Coordinates of N, CA and C in Angstrom, one line a residue:
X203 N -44.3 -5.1 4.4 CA -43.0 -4.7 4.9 C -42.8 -3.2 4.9
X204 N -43.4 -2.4 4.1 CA -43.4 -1.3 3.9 C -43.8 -0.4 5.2
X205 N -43.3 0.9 5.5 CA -44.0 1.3 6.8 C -45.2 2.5 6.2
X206 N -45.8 2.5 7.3 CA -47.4 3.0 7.5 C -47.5 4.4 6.0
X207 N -46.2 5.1 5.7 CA -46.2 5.9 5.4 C -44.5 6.4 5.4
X208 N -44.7 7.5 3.7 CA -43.3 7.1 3.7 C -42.7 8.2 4.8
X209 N -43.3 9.3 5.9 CA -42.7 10.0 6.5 C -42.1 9.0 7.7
X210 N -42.6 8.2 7.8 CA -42.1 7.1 9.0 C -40.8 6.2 8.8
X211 N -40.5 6.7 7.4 CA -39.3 5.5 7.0 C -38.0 6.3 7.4
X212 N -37.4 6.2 8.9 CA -36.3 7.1 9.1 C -34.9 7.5 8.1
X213 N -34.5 6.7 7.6 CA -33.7 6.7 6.0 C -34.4 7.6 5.2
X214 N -35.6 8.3 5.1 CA -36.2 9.0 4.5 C -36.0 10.5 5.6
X215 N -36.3 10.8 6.4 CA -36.6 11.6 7.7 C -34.9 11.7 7.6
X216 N -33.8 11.0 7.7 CA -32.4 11.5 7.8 C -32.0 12.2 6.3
X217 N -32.6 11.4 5.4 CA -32.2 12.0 3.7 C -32.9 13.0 3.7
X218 N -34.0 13.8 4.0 CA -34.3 15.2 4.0 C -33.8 16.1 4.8
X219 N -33.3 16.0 6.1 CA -32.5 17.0 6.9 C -31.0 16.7 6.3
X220 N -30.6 15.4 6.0 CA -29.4 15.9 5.4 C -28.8 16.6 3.9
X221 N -30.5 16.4 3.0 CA -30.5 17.2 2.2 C -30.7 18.9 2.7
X222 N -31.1 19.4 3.3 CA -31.6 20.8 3.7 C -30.0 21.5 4.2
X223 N -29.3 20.3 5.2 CA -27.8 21.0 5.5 C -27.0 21.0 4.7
X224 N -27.1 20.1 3.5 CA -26.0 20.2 2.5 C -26.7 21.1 1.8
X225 N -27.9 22.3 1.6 CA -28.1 22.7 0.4 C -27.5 24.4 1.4
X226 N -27.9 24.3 2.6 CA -27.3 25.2 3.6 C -25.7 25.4 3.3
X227 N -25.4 24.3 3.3 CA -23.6 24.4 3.2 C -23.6 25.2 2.5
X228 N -23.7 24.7 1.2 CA -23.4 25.3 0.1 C -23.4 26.5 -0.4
X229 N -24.6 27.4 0.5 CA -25.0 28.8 0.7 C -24.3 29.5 1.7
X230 N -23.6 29.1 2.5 CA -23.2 29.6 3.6 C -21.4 29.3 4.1
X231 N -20.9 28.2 3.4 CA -19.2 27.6 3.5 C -18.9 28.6 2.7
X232 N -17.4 28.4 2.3 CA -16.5 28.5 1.5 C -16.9 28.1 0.1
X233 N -17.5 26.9 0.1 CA -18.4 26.8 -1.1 C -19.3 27.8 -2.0
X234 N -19.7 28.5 -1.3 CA -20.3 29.4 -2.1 C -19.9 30.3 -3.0
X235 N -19.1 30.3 -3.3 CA -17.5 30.9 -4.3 C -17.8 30.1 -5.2
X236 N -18.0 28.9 -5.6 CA -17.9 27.8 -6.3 C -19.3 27.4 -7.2
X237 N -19.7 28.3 -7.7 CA -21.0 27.6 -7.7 C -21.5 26.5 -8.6
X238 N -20.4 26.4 -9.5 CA -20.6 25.5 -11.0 C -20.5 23.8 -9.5
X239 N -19.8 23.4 -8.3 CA -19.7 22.4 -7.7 C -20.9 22.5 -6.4
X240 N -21.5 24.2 -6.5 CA -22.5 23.9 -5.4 C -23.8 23.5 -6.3
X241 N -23.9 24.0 -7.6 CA -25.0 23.2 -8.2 C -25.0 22.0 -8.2
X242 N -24.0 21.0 -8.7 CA -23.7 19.5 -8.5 C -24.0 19.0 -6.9
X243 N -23.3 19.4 -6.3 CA -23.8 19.0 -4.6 C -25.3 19.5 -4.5
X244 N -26.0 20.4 -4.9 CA -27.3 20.6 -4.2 C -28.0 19.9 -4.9
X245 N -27.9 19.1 -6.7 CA -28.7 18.2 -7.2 C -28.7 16.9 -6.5
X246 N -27.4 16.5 -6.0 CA -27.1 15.1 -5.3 C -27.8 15.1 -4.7
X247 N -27.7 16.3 -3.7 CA -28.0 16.3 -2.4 C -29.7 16.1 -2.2
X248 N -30.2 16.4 -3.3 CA -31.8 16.9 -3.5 C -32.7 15.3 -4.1
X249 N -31.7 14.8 -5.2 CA -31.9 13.7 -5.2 C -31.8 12.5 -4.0
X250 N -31.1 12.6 -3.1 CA -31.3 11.7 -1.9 C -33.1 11.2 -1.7
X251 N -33.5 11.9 -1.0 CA -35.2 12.0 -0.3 C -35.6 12.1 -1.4
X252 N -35.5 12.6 -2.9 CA -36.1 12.8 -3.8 C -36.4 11.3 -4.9
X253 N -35.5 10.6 -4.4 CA -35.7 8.7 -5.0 C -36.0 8.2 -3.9
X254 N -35.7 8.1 -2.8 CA -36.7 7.5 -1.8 C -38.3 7.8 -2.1
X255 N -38.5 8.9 -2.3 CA -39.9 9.1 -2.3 C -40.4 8.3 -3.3
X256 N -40.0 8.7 -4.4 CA -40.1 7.7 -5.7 C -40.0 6.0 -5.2
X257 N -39.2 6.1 -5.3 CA -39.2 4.5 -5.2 C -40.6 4.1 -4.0
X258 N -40.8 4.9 -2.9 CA -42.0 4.6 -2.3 C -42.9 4.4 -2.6
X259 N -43.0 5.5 -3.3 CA -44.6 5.4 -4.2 C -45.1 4.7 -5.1
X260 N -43.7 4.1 -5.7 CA -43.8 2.9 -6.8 C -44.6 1.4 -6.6
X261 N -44.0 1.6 -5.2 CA -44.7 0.1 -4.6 C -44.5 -1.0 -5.3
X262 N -43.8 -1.0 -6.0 CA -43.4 -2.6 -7.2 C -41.7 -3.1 -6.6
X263 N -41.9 -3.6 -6.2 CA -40.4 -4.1 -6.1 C -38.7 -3.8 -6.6
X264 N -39.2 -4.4 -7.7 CA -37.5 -3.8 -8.3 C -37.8 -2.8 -8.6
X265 N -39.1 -1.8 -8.8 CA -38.8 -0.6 -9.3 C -38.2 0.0 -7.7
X266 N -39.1 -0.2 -6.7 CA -38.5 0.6 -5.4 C -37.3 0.3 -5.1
X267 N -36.2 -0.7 -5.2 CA -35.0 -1.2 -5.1 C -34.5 -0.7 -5.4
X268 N -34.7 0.1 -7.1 CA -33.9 0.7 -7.8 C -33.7 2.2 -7.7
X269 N -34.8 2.8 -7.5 CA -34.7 4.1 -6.9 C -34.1 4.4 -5.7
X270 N -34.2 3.4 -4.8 CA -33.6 4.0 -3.5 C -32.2 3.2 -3.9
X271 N -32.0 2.7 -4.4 CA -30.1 2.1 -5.2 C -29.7 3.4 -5.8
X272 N -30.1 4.4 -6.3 CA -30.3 6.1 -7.1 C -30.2 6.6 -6.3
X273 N -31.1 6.8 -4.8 CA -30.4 7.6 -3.8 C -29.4 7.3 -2.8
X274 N -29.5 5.8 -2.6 CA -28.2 5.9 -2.1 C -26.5 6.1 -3.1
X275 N -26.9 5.9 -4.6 CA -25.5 6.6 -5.0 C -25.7 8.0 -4.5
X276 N -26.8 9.0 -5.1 CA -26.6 10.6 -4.9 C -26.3 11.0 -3.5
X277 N -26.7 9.8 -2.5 CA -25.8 10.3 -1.4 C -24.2 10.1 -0.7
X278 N -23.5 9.3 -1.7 CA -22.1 8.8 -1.7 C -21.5 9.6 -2.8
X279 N -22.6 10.1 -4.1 CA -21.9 11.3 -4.8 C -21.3 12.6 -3.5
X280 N -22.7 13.0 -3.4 CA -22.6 14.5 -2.4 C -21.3 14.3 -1.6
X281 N -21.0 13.0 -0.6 CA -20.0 12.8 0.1 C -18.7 12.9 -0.3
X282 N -18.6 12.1 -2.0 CA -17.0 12.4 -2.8 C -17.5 13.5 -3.1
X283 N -18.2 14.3 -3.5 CA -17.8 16.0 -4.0 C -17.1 16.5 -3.2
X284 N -18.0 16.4 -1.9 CA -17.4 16.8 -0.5 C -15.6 17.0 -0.3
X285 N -15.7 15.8 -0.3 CA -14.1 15.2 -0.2 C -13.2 15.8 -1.1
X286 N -13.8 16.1 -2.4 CA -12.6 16.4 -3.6 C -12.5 18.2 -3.1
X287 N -13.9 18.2 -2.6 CA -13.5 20.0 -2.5 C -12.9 20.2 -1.5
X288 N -12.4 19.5 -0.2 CA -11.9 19.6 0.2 C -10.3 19.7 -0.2
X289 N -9.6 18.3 -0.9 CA -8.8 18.3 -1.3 C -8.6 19.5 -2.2
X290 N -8.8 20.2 -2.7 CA -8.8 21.0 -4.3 C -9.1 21.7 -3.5
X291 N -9.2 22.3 -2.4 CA -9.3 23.4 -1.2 C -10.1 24.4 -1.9
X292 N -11.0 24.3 -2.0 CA -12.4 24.7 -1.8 C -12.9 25.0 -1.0
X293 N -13.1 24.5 0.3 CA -14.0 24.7 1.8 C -12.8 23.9 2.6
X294 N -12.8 24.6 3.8 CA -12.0 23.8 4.8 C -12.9 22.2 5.0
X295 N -12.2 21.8 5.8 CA -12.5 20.1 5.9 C -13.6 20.2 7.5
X296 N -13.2 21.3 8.4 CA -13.8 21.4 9.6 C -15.4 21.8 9.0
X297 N -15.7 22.8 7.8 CA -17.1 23.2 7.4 C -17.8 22.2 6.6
X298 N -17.3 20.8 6.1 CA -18.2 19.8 5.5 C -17.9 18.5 6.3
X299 N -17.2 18.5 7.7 CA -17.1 16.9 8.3 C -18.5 16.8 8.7
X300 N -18.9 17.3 9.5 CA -20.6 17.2 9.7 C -21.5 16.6 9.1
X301 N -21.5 17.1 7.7 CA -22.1 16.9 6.2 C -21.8 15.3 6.2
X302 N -20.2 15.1 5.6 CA -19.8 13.9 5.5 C -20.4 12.8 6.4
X303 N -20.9 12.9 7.8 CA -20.3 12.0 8.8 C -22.3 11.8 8.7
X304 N -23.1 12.7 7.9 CA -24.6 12.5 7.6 C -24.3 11.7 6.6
X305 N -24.3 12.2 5.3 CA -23.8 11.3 4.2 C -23.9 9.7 4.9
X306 N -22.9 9.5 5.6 CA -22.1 8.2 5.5 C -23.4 7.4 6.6
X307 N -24.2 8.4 7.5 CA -25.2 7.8 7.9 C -26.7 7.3 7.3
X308 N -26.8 8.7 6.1 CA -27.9 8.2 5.6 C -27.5 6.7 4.5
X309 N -26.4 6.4 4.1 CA -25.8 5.4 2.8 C -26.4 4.5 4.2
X310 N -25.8 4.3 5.2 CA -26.1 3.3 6.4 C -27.5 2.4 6.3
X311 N -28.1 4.2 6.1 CA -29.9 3.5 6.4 C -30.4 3.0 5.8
X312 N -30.1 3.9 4.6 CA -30.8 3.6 3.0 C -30.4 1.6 2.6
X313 N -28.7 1.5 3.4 CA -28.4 0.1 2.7 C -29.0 -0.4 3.4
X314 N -29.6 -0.5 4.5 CA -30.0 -1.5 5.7 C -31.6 -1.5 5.2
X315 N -32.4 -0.7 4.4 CA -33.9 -1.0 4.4 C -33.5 -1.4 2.8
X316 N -32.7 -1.3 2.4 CA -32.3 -2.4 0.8 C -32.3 -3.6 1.6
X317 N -31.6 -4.0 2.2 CA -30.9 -5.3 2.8 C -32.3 -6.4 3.5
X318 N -33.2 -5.2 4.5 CA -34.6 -5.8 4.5 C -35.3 -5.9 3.5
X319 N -35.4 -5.3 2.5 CA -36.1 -5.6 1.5 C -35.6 -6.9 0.8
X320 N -34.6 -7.2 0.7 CA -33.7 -7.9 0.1 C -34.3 -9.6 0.9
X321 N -34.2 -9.3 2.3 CA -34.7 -10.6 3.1 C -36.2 -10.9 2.8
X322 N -36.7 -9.9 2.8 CA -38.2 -9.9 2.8 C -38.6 -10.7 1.5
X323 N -38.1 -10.8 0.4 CA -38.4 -11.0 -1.0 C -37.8 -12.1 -1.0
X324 N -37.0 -13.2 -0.4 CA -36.1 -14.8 -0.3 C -37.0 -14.9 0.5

């Protein structure tokens, strides 16, 4: 069930560019002022593709489940950081909707190749 390689696993391929523009934000927004909350967003953010890979490599079951269950929280973390710095006006809301609207697609992917895995193993 696994594909050819883990560069092929698009949930993987969206978790690494959406890690590279959230580590970008945080160098380049209004965030950058902030840096005690850009270090926390750029570990989330790094973690994403960084437990995908892991859990790929694992190749055992619940251990791969469980790692990509790790990145898809660090990618719903990155998303509420997002949100609170917005609120707590930190970065305007127009310089991380972008970010957000990745976030909420890579959670998409990541739950949908949980969800196949999930069938695959019943």
């Amino acid at each position: 069930m696994e594909p050819i390689s883990l560069d092929n696993l698009i949930a993987y391929q969206k978790a690494v560019l959406f890690a590279e523009k959230t580590i970008k934000l945080t160098r380049y927004s209004g965030l950058r002022d902030h840096g005690w909350i850009c270090d926390q967003i750029r570990r989330a953010a790094l973690s994403v593709p960084s437990n995908l890979a892991e859990g790929y490599e694992r190749r055992c079951g619940k251990d791969t489940s469980r790692f990509y269950r790790i990145s898809l929280g660090s990618c719903a973390e990155v998303r509420a950081q997002l949100k609170v710095a917005i609120v707590s006006e930190l970065v305007h809301a127009h310089e991380v909707e972008s970010t957000i609207n990745d976030a909420t697609e890579v959670i998409r992917l990541i739950s949908g190749v949980l969800r196949a895995r999930e069938k695959a193993t019943n």
